[in-house]
């Protein structure tokens, strides 16, 4: 499909959508971002690219990086992974503590903070130099050496990371964290600080649209079955207590981050990234969700 005409329409539509909500304020560095930024980029599996607005400006991808640590840990652990983290939607906010106590320190899924912290613990055990090896892994996925952590954002989150400290301490008390909690938290805050543009993000995630192979570099990132499973967890858990709403409105597997980014995948077709920093009450980009709903509706291109 040629999306040029639709992207022209989306440029007009994006100006009509009022950006409601507020920029994340609990991470001091994120609060400094211009709330009116807006970027959108689509990459098809045959490498056609369509961009809009601030699609070439880097932003903090935050929880979107949880998909990439999952891909790496899944490669390393295979199905052993699922003894320490589940695959069920949580129906709770991304940083909620309540279920963890009832469920004895086993997080519902890898995309809530608790689950991502367990994945980080696994990577801290398996990798000699987790930060360096992980950023190399991320760069290799799309062949993009410019992708990096943002130290200011990572340190800024660390200075205010009380909820994550509480989550990891609770899990440590149940024996589901093996390593020193400060080491695991440090790795977690850094991976959340990774910056990409919408264009880079859509190219990075294209492997999930192509059965685990990045068509841009022709390299296999994960097996087809792992690609299927990661997409299914994104579908059910990528938006925390708003996963149903995203599925209902957009109809694609996706993942959001509190930096205002969203990545969504159409297996077999494309990946699409959007960035608009103002978040709704559930911590997902308000305008990002609206424009993706417009896109999949107009293009008649959801998985349903
Ligand atoms: N770094 C953020 C946190 O731990 C990630 C959350 C998100 O993007 N939803 O709170």
PDB file of C-alpha atoms in Angstrom, residues 5-286:
ATOM      1  CA  UNK A   5      -1.942  10.165   0.723  1.00  0.00           C
ATOM      2  CA  UNK A   6      -2.881   8.889   4.162  1.00  0.00           C
ATOM      3  CA  UNK A   7       0.153  10.544   5.751  1.00  0.00           C
ATOM      4  CA  UNK A   8      -0.891  13.863   4.232  1.00  0.00           C
ATOM      5  CA  UNK A   9      -4.322  13.394   5.814  1.00  0.00           C
ATOM      6  CA  UNK A  10      -2.736  12.421   9.107  1.00  0.00           C
ATOM      7  CA  UNK A  11      -0.700  15.618   9.135  1.00  0.00           C
ATOM      8  CA  UNK A  12      -3.980  17.548   8.990  1.00  0.00           C
ATOM      9  CA  UNK A  13      -5.699  15.244  11.491  1.00  0.00           C
ATOM     10  CA  UNK A  14      -2.808  15.481  13.970  1.00  0.00           C
ATOM     11  CA  UNK A  15      -3.324  19.231  14.177  1.00  0.00           C
ATOM     12  CA  UNK A  16      -7.004  18.757  14.917  1.00  0.00           C
ATOM     13  CA  UNK A  17      -6.407  16.350  17.806  1.00  0.00           C
ATOM     14  CA  UNK A  18      -6.089  18.357  20.956  1.00  0.00           C
ATOM     15  CA  UNK A  19      -3.064  17.111  22.929  1.00  0.00           C
ATOM     16  CA  UNK A  20      -4.683  16.567  26.314  1.00  0.00           C
ATOM     17  CA  UNK A  21      -2.920  15.294  29.409  1.00  0.00           C
ATOM     18  CA  UNK A  22       0.430  16.143  30.948  1.00  0.00           C
ATOM     19  CA  UNK A  23       4.121  15.399  30.484  1.00  0.00           C
ATOM     20  CA  UNK A  24       5.475  12.872  33.028  1.00  0.00           C
ATOM     21  CA  UNK A  25       6.686  14.801  36.064  1.00  0.00           C
ATOM     22  CA  UNK A  26       7.938  12.068  38.415  1.00  0.00           C
ATOM     23  CA  UNK A  27      11.178  11.799  36.421  1.00  0.00           C
ATOM     24  CA  UNK A  28      12.588  15.350  36.671  1.00  0.00           C
ATOM     25  CA  UNK A  29      14.490  15.191  33.365  1.00  0.00           C
ATOM     26  CA  UNK A  30      11.379  14.136  31.403  1.00  0.00           C
ATOM     27  CA  UNK A  31       9.451  17.117  32.718  1.00  0.00           C
ATOM     28  CA  UNK A  32      11.712  19.437  30.710  1.00  0.00           C
ATOM     29  CA  UNK A  33      10.557  18.065  27.349  1.00  0.00           C
ATOM     30  CA  UNK A  34       8.522  20.343  25.066  1.00  0.00           C
ATOM     31  CA  UNK A  35       4.923  19.025  25.476  1.00  0.00           C
ATOM     32  CA  UNK A  36       3.953  20.011  21.933  1.00  0.00           C
ATOM     33  CA  UNK A  37       6.402  17.781  20.111  1.00  0.00           C
ATOM     34  CA  UNK A  38       4.789  15.379  17.670  1.00  0.00           C
ATOM     35  CA  UNK A  39       6.418  12.822  15.405  1.00  0.00           C
ATOM     36  CA  UNK A  40       5.241   9.773  13.491  1.00  0.00           C
ATOM     37  CA  UNK A  41       7.103   7.258  11.360  1.00  0.00           C
ATOM     38  CA  UNK A  42       6.093   4.092   9.557  1.00  0.00           C
ATOM     39  CA  UNK A  43       8.488   1.534   8.077  1.00  0.00           C
ATOM     40  CA  UNK A  44       7.149  -1.331   5.962  1.00  0.00           C
ATOM     41  CA  UNK A  45       8.868  -4.702   5.843  1.00  0.00           C
ATOM     42  CA  UNK A  46       9.967  -3.887   2.295  1.00  0.00           C
ATOM     43  CA  UNK A  47      11.619  -0.725   3.652  1.00  0.00           C
ATOM     44  CA  UNK A  48       9.239   1.978   2.525  1.00  0.00           C
ATOM     45  CA  UNK A  49       9.399   4.877   4.953  1.00  0.00           C
ATOM     46  CA  UNK A  50       6.809   7.529   5.736  1.00  0.00           C
ATOM     47  CA  UNK A  51       7.428  10.278   8.299  1.00  0.00           C
ATOM     48  CA  UNK A  52       5.621  13.258   9.810  1.00  0.00           C
ATOM     49  CA  UNK A  53       6.500  16.148  12.126  1.00  0.00           C
ATOM     50  CA  UNK A  54       9.348  15.683  14.621  1.00  0.00           C
ATOM     51  CA  UNK A  55      10.027  12.132  13.457  1.00  0.00           C
ATOM     52  CA  UNK A  56      13.784  12.674  13.316  1.00  0.00           C
ATOM     53  CA  UNK A  57      14.182  14.046  16.834  1.00  0.00           C
ATOM     54  CA  UNK A  58      15.467  11.777  19.610  1.00  0.00           C
ATOM     55  CA  UNK A  59      13.323  11.255  22.698  1.00  0.00           C
ATOM     56  CA  UNK A  60      13.376   9.017  25.768  1.00  0.00           C
ATOM     57  CA  UNK A  61      11.851   5.670  24.817  1.00  0.00           C
ATOM     58  CA  UNK A  62      11.417   4.606  28.483  1.00  0.00           C
ATOM     59  CA  UNK A  63       9.305   1.437  28.831  1.00  0.00           C
ATOM     60  CA  UNK A  64       9.420   0.688  25.111  1.00  0.00           C
ATOM     61  CA  UNK A  65      12.919  -0.659  25.865  1.00  0.00           C
ATOM     62  CA  UNK A  66      11.289  -3.370  28.012  1.00  0.00           C
ATOM     63  CA  UNK A  67      10.433  -5.188  24.778  1.00  0.00           C
ATOM     64  CA  UNK A  68      14.100  -5.283  23.793  1.00  0.00           C
ATOM     65  CA  UNK A  69      15.320  -6.640  27.150  1.00  0.00           C
ATOM     66  CA  UNK A  70      12.602  -9.269  26.882  1.00  0.00           C
ATOM     67  CA  UNK A  71      13.812 -10.256  23.394  1.00  0.00           C
ATOM     68  CA  UNK A  72      17.374 -10.686  24.667  1.00  0.00           C
ATOM     69  CA  UNK A  73      16.440 -12.523  27.884  1.00  0.00           C
ATOM     70  CA  UNK A  74      14.072 -14.810  25.960  1.00  0.00           C
ATOM     71  CA  UNK A  75      16.923 -15.726  23.612  1.00  0.00           C
ATOM     72  CA  UNK A  76      19.168 -16.529  26.567  1.00  0.00           C
ATOM     73  CA  UNK A  77      16.681 -18.352  28.824  1.00  0.00           C
ATOM     74  CA  UNK A  78      14.062 -19.816  26.507  1.00  0.00           C
ATOM     75  CA  UNK A  79      10.968 -20.982  28.347  1.00  0.00           C
ATOM     76  CA  UNK A  80      12.762 -21.050  31.716  1.00  0.00           C
ATOM     77  CA  UNK A  81      11.958 -17.352  31.780  1.00  0.00           C
ATOM     78  CA  UNK A  82       8.310 -18.012  32.559  1.00  0.00           C
ATOM     79  CA  UNK A  83       9.004 -19.489  35.990  1.00  0.00           C
ATOM     80  CA  UNK A  84       9.928 -15.997  37.175  1.00  0.00           C
ATOM     81  CA  UNK A  85       7.487 -13.766  35.302  1.00  0.00           C
ATOM     82  CA  UNK A  86       3.993 -14.382  33.890  1.00  0.00           C
ATOM     83  CA  UNK A  87       2.283 -13.526  30.596  1.00  0.00           C
ATOM     84  CA  UNK A  88      -1.062 -12.272  31.901  1.00  0.00           C
ATOM     85  CA  UNK A  89      -2.360  -8.700  31.707  1.00  0.00           C
ATOM     86  CA  UNK A  90      -2.123  -6.970  35.078  1.00  0.00           C
ATOM     87  CA  UNK A  91      -5.027  -4.518  34.868  1.00  0.00           C
ATOM     88  CA  UNK A  92      -2.987  -2.316  37.203  1.00  0.00           C
ATOM     89  CA  UNK A  93      -0.770   0.745  36.656  1.00  0.00           C
ATOM     90  CA  UNK A  94       2.795   0.132  35.419  1.00  0.00           C
ATOM     91  CA  UNK A  95       4.371   0.745  38.822  1.00  0.00           C
ATOM     92  CA  UNK A  96       1.723  -0.856  41.038  1.00  0.00           C
ATOM     93  CA  UNK A  97       2.792  -2.837  44.107  1.00  0.00           C
ATOM     94  CA  UNK A  98      -0.513  -4.444  45.081  1.00  0.00           C
ATOM     95  CA  UNK A  99      -0.553  -7.675  43.027  1.00  0.00           C
ATOM     96  CA  UNK A 100       3.035  -8.470  43.843  1.00  0.00           C
ATOM     97  CA  UNK A 101       2.314  -9.248  47.453  1.00  0.00           C
ATOM     98  CA  UNK A 102      -0.706 -11.442  46.689  1.00  0.00           C
ATOM     99  CA  UNK A 103       1.252 -13.274  44.004  1.00  0.00           C
ATOM    100  CA  UNK A 104       4.374 -13.815  46.112  1.00  0.00           C
ATOM    101  CA  UNK A 105       6.818 -11.685  44.142  1.00  0.00           C
ATOM    102  CA  UNK A 106       6.059 -13.128  40.658  1.00  0.00           C
ATOM    103  CA  UNK A 107       5.093 -10.227  38.364  1.00  0.00           C
ATOM    104  CA  UNK A 108       2.128 -10.674  36.029  1.00  0.00           C
ATOM    105  CA  UNK A 109       4.096  -9.882  32.872  1.00  0.00           C
ATOM    106  CA  UNK A 110       7.453  -8.493  31.621  1.00  0.00           C
ATOM    107  CA  UNK A 111       6.078  -5.040  30.711  1.00  0.00           C
ATOM    108  CA  UNK A 112       4.967  -3.763  34.099  1.00  0.00           C
ATOM    109  CA  UNK A 113       7.937  -2.364  36.018  1.00  0.00           C
ATOM    110  CA  UNK A 114       8.152  -5.353  38.379  1.00  0.00           C
ATOM    111  CA  UNK A 115       8.387  -7.757  35.434  1.00  0.00           C
ATOM    112  CA  UNK A 116      11.006  -5.661  33.670  1.00  0.00           C
ATOM    113  CA  UNK A 117      13.058  -5.565  36.884  1.00  0.00           C
ATOM    114  CA  UNK A 118      13.059  -9.379  36.969  1.00  0.00           C
ATOM    115  CA  UNK A 119      14.208  -9.441  33.331  1.00  0.00           C
ATOM    116  CA  UNK A 120      16.987  -6.985  34.277  1.00  0.00           C
ATOM    117  CA  UNK A 121      18.011  -9.280  37.128  1.00  0.00           C
ATOM    118  CA  UNK A 122      18.285 -12.170  34.654  1.00  0.00           C
ATOM    119  CA  UNK A 123      20.427 -10.091  32.294  1.00  0.00           C
ATOM    120  CA  UNK A 124      22.660  -8.914  35.154  1.00  0.00           C
ATOM    121  CA  UNK A 125      23.266 -12.600  35.930  1.00  0.00           C
ATOM    122  CA  UNK A 126      23.837 -13.628  32.314  1.00  0.00           C
ATOM    123  CA  UNK A 127      25.909 -10.730  30.947  1.00  0.00           C
ATOM    124  CA  UNK A 128      29.430  -9.709  32.023  1.00  0.00           C
ATOM    125  CA  UNK A 129      28.919  -6.023  31.277  1.00  0.00           C
ATOM    126  CA  UNK A 130      25.118  -5.635  31.047  1.00  0.00           C
ATOM    127  CA  UNK A 131      24.939  -1.958  30.037  1.00  0.00           C
ATOM    128  CA  UNK A 132      27.540  -2.260  27.285  1.00  0.00           C
ATOM    129  CA  UNK A 133      26.333  -5.610  25.973  1.00  0.00           C
ATOM    130  CA  UNK A 134      22.709  -4.503  25.956  1.00  0.00           C
ATOM    131  CA  UNK A 135      23.336  -1.270  24.056  1.00  0.00           C
ATOM    132  CA  UNK A 136      25.445  -3.238  21.548  1.00  0.00           C
ATOM    133  CA  UNK A 137      22.525  -5.653  21.138  1.00  0.00           C
ATOM    134  CA  UNK A 138      20.095  -2.755  20.563  1.00  0.00           C
ATOM    135  CA  UNK A 139      22.434  -1.120  18.022  1.00  0.00           C
ATOM    136  CA  UNK A 140      22.925  -4.376  16.130  1.00  0.00           C
ATOM    137  CA  UNK A 141      19.196  -5.017  15.792  1.00  0.00           C
ATOM    138  CA  UNK A 142      18.833  -2.118  13.362  1.00  0.00           C
ATOM    139  CA  UNK A 143      22.505  -1.546  12.502  1.00  0.00           C
ATOM    140  CA  UNK A 144      22.326   1.906  14.090  1.00  0.00           C
ATOM    141  CA  UNK A 145      25.433   2.956  16.048  1.00  0.00           C
ATOM    142  CA  UNK A 146      23.945   6.302  17.114  1.00  0.00           C
ATOM    143  CA  UNK A 147      21.521   4.732  19.598  1.00  0.00           C
ATOM    144  CA  UNK A 148      22.616   5.419  23.176  1.00  0.00           C
ATOM    145  CA  UNK A 149      21.620   5.846  26.807  1.00  0.00           C
ATOM    146  CA  UNK A 150      21.006   9.343  28.182  1.00  0.00           C
ATOM    147  CA  UNK A 151      22.973   9.559  31.411  1.00  0.00           C
ATOM    148  CA  UNK A 152      21.081  12.661  32.648  1.00  0.00           C
ATOM    149  CA  UNK A 153      17.722  10.914  32.312  1.00  0.00           C
ATOM    150  CA  UNK A 154      18.985   7.718  33.962  1.00  0.00           C
ATOM    151  CA  UNK A 155      20.505   9.574  36.915  1.00  0.00           C
ATOM    152  CA  UNK A 156      17.446  11.800  37.184  1.00  0.00           C
ATOM    153  CA  UNK A 157      15.175   8.762  37.458  1.00  0.00           C
ATOM    154  CA  UNK A 158      17.537   7.149  39.950  1.00  0.00           C
ATOM    155  CA  UNK A 159      17.299  10.218  42.183  1.00  0.00           C
ATOM    156  CA  UNK A 160      13.510   9.769  42.388  1.00  0.00           C
ATOM    157  CA  UNK A 161      13.131   6.004  41.888  1.00  0.00           C
ATOM    158  CA  UNK A 162      11.246   5.220  45.095  1.00  0.00           C
ATOM    159  CA  UNK A 163       8.498   3.068  43.573  1.00  0.00           C
ATOM    160  CA  UNK A 164      10.957   0.932  41.622  1.00  0.00           C
ATOM    161  CA  UNK A 165      13.081   0.530  44.758  1.00  0.00           C
ATOM    162  CA  UNK A 166       9.980  -0.625  46.624  1.00  0.00           C
ATOM    163  CA  UNK A 167       9.045  -3.092  43.852  1.00  0.00           C
ATOM    164  CA  UNK A 168      12.470  -4.666  43.648  1.00  0.00           C
ATOM    165  CA  UNK A 169      12.840  -4.867  47.440  1.00  0.00           C
ATOM    166  CA  UNK A 170       9.519  -6.685  47.711  1.00  0.00           C
ATOM    167  CA  UNK A 171      10.545  -9.162  45.025  1.00  0.00           C
ATOM    168  CA  UNK A 172      13.934  -9.668  46.687  1.00  0.00           C
ATOM    169  CA  UNK A 173      12.108 -10.589  49.899  1.00  0.00           C
ATOM    170  CA  UNK A 174      10.288 -13.347  47.962  1.00  0.00           C
ATOM    171  CA  UNK A 175      13.529 -14.615  46.421  1.00  0.00           C
ATOM    172  CA  UNK A 176      12.684 -13.485  42.861  1.00  0.00           C
ATOM    173  CA  UNK A 177      15.682 -11.125  42.593  1.00  0.00           C
ATOM    174  CA  UNK A 178      19.086 -12.784  42.731  1.00  0.00           C
ATOM    175  CA  UNK A 179      21.511  -9.881  42.363  1.00  0.00           C
ATOM    176  CA  UNK A 180      22.227  -6.774  44.405  1.00  0.00           C
ATOM    177  CA  UNK A 181      19.188  -4.515  44.004  1.00  0.00           C
ATOM    178  CA  UNK A 182      21.245  -1.364  43.350  1.00  0.00           C
ATOM    179  CA  UNK A 183      23.042  -3.054  40.456  1.00  0.00           C
ATOM    180  CA  UNK A 184      19.754  -4.220  38.905  1.00  0.00           C
ATOM    181  CA  UNK A 185      18.096  -0.821  39.397  1.00  0.00           C
ATOM    182  CA  UNK A 186      21.061   0.959  37.818  1.00  0.00           C
ATOM    183  CA  UNK A 187      20.755  -1.240  34.716  1.00  0.00           C
ATOM    184  CA  UNK A 188      16.963  -0.673  34.644  1.00  0.00           C
ATOM    185  CA  UNK A 189      17.221   3.137  34.861  1.00  0.00           C
ATOM    186  CA  UNK A 190      19.804   3.175  32.074  1.00  0.00           C
ATOM    187  CA  UNK A 191      17.801   1.040  29.697  1.00  0.00           C
ATOM    188  CA  UNK A 192      14.745   3.249  30.280  1.00  0.00           C
ATOM    189  CA  UNK A 193      16.883   6.267  29.306  1.00  0.00           C
ATOM    190  CA  UNK A 194      17.643   5.037  25.770  1.00  0.00           C
ATOM    191  CA  UNK A 195      16.845   7.652  23.145  1.00  0.00           C
ATOM    192  CA  UNK A 196      15.652   7.122  19.583  1.00  0.00           C
ATOM    193  CA  UNK A 197      13.779   9.050  16.938  1.00  0.00           C
ATOM    194  CA  UNK A 198      10.430   7.766  15.645  1.00  0.00           C
ATOM    195  CA  UNK A 199      12.207   6.668  12.466  1.00  0.00           C
ATOM    196  CA  UNK A 200      14.862   4.773  14.425  1.00  0.00           C
ATOM    197  CA  UNK A 201      12.236   3.210  16.653  1.00  0.00           C
ATOM    198  CA  UNK A 202      10.143   1.930  13.763  1.00  0.00           C
ATOM    199  CA  UNK A 203      13.267   0.468  12.121  1.00  0.00           C
ATOM    200  CA  UNK A 204      14.424  -1.083  15.408  1.00  0.00           C
ATOM    201  CA  UNK A 205      11.143  -2.942  15.889  1.00  0.00           C
ATOM    202  CA  UNK A 206      10.664  -4.114  12.315  1.00  0.00           C
ATOM    203  CA  UNK A 207      11.919  -7.599  13.248  1.00  0.00           C
ATOM    204  CA  UNK A 208       8.654  -8.150  15.129  1.00  0.00           C
ATOM    205  CA  UNK A 209       6.756  -7.443  11.897  1.00  0.00           C
ATOM    206  CA  UNK A 210       8.873  -9.939   9.962  1.00  0.00           C
ATOM    207  CA  UNK A 211       8.837 -13.128  12.025  1.00  0.00           C
ATOM    208  CA  UNK A 212      11.969 -12.233  13.965  1.00  0.00           C
ATOM    209  CA  UNK A 213      14.221 -11.133  11.079  1.00  0.00           C
ATOM    210  CA  UNK A 214      15.118  -7.489  10.600  1.00  0.00           C
ATOM    211  CA  UNK A 215      14.543  -7.064   6.855  1.00  0.00           C
ATOM    212  CA  UNK A 216      16.802  -3.975   6.780  1.00  0.00           C
ATOM    213  CA  UNK A 217      19.907  -5.864   7.876  1.00  0.00           C
ATOM    214  CA  UNK A 218      18.703  -9.357   7.003  1.00  0.00           C
ATOM    215  CA  UNK A 219      19.701 -10.626  10.415  1.00  0.00           C
ATOM    216  CA  UNK A 220      17.671 -12.926  12.622  1.00  0.00           C
ATOM    217  CA  UNK A 221      16.956 -11.343  15.995  1.00  0.00           C
ATOM    218  CA  UNK A 222      14.570 -13.944  17.454  1.00  0.00           C
ATOM    219  CA  UNK A 223      12.930 -17.139  16.178  1.00  0.00           C
ATOM    220  CA  UNK A 224       9.459 -16.950  14.580  1.00  0.00           C
ATOM    221  CA  UNK A 225       7.834 -18.466  17.653  1.00  0.00           C
ATOM    222  CA  UNK A 226       9.509 -15.950  19.950  1.00  0.00           C
ATOM    223  CA  UNK A 227       8.442 -13.128  17.655  1.00  0.00           C
ATOM    224  CA  UNK A 228       4.865 -14.417  17.871  1.00  0.00           C
ATOM    225  CA  UNK A 229       5.028 -14.591  21.646  1.00  0.00           C
ATOM    226  CA  UNK A 230       6.558 -11.146  22.131  1.00  0.00           C
ATOM    227  CA  UNK A 231       3.840  -9.667  19.900  1.00  0.00           C
ATOM    228  CA  UNK A 232       1.147 -11.438  21.880  1.00  0.00           C
ATOM    229  CA  UNK A 233       2.473 -10.084  25.184  1.00  0.00           C
ATOM    230  CA  UNK A 234       2.547  -6.601  23.640  1.00  0.00           C
ATOM    231  CA  UNK A 235      -1.054  -7.044  22.550  1.00  0.00           C
ATOM    232  CA  UNK A 236      -2.253  -7.985  26.034  1.00  0.00           C
ATOM    233  CA  UNK A 237       0.138  -6.119  28.336  1.00  0.00           C
ATOM    234  CA  UNK A 238       1.816  -3.280  26.409  1.00  0.00           C
ATOM    235  CA  UNK A 239      -0.411  -0.543  27.835  1.00  0.00           C
ATOM    236  CA  UNK A 240      -0.874  -1.753  31.432  1.00  0.00           C
ATOM    237  CA  UNK A 241      -4.411  -0.998  32.619  1.00  0.00           C
ATOM    238  CA  UNK A 242      -5.223   0.458  29.214  1.00  0.00           C
ATOM    239  CA  UNK A 243      -4.217  -2.559  27.122  1.00  0.00           C
ATOM    240  CA  UNK A 244      -7.873  -3.291  26.328  1.00  0.00           C
ATOM    241  CA  UNK A 245      -8.470   0.286  25.205  1.00  0.00           C
ATOM    242  CA  UNK A 246      -5.439   0.280  22.898  1.00  0.00           C
ATOM    243  CA  UNK A 247      -6.486  -3.039  21.418  1.00  0.00           C
ATOM    244  CA  UNK A 248     -10.081  -1.815  21.007  1.00  0.00           C
ATOM    245  CA  UNK A 249      -9.104   1.464  19.337  1.00  0.00           C
ATOM    246  CA  UNK A 250      -5.918   0.613  17.429  1.00  0.00           C
ATOM    247  CA  UNK A 251      -5.949  -3.184  17.117  1.00  0.00           C
ATOM    248  CA  UNK A 252      -2.208  -3.799  16.929  1.00  0.00           C
ATOM    249  CA  UNK A 253       0.388  -5.189  19.347  1.00  0.00           C
ATOM    250  CA  UNK A 254       2.110  -2.170  20.858  1.00  0.00           C
ATOM    251  CA  UNK A 255       4.173  -0.754  23.678  1.00  0.00           C
ATOM    252  CA  UNK A 256       4.144   2.672  25.256  1.00  0.00           C
ATOM    253  CA  UNK A 257       6.649   4.629  27.343  1.00  0.00           C
ATOM    254  CA  UNK A 258       6.253   7.570  29.726  1.00  0.00           C
ATOM    255  CA  UNK A 259       8.418   9.659  27.394  1.00  0.00           C
ATOM    256  CA  UNK A 260       5.281   9.801  25.207  1.00  0.00           C
ATOM    257  CA  UNK A 261       6.408   7.252  22.640  1.00  0.00           C
ATOM    258  CA  UNK A 262       4.420   4.323  21.269  1.00  0.00           C
ATOM    259  CA  UNK A 263       5.559   1.541  18.954  1.00  0.00           C
ATOM    260  CA  UNK A 264       2.943  -0.606  17.228  1.00  0.00           C
ATOM    261  CA  UNK A 265       3.495  -3.614  14.984  1.00  0.00           C
ATOM    262  CA  UNK A 266       1.457  -5.081  12.160  1.00  0.00           C
ATOM    263  CA  UNK A 267       2.951  -8.577  11.788  1.00  0.00           C
ATOM    264  CA  UNK A 268       3.677  -9.215   8.130  1.00  0.00           C
ATOM    265  CA  UNK A 269       3.367  -5.542   7.173  1.00  0.00           C
ATOM    266  CA  UNK A 270       4.989  -2.690   9.119  1.00  0.00           C
ATOM    267  CA  UNK A 271       5.974  -1.074  12.367  1.00  0.00           C
ATOM    268  CA  UNK A 272       4.839   2.434  13.262  1.00  0.00           C
ATOM    269  CA  UNK A 273       6.223   4.760  15.937  1.00  0.00           C
ATOM    270  CA  UNK A 274       4.639   7.900  17.342  1.00  0.00           C
ATOM    271  CA  UNK A 275       5.826  10.490  19.867  1.00  0.00           C
ATOM    272  CA  UNK A 276       3.709  13.046  21.692  1.00  0.00           C
ATOM    273  CA  UNK A 277       4.867  13.706  25.290  1.00  0.00           C
ATOM    274  CA  UNK A 278       1.547  14.571  26.943  1.00  0.00           C
ATOM    275  CA  UNK A 279       0.239  11.485  28.722  1.00  0.00           C
ATOM    276  CA  UNK A 280      -3.261  10.445  29.710  1.00  0.00           C
ATOM    277  CA  UNK A 281      -4.059   9.308  33.259  1.00  0.00           C
ATOM    278  CA  UNK A 282      -2.784   5.795  32.559  1.00  0.00           C
ATOM    279  CA  UNK A 283       0.644   7.087  31.525  1.00  0.00           C
ATOM    280  CA  UNK A 284       0.184   6.522  27.773  1.00  0.00           C
ATOM    281  CA  UNK A 285       0.535   9.198  25.085  1.00  0.00           C
ATOM    282  CA  UNK A 286      -2.892  10.827  24.606  1.00  0.00           C
TER     283      UNK A 286
END
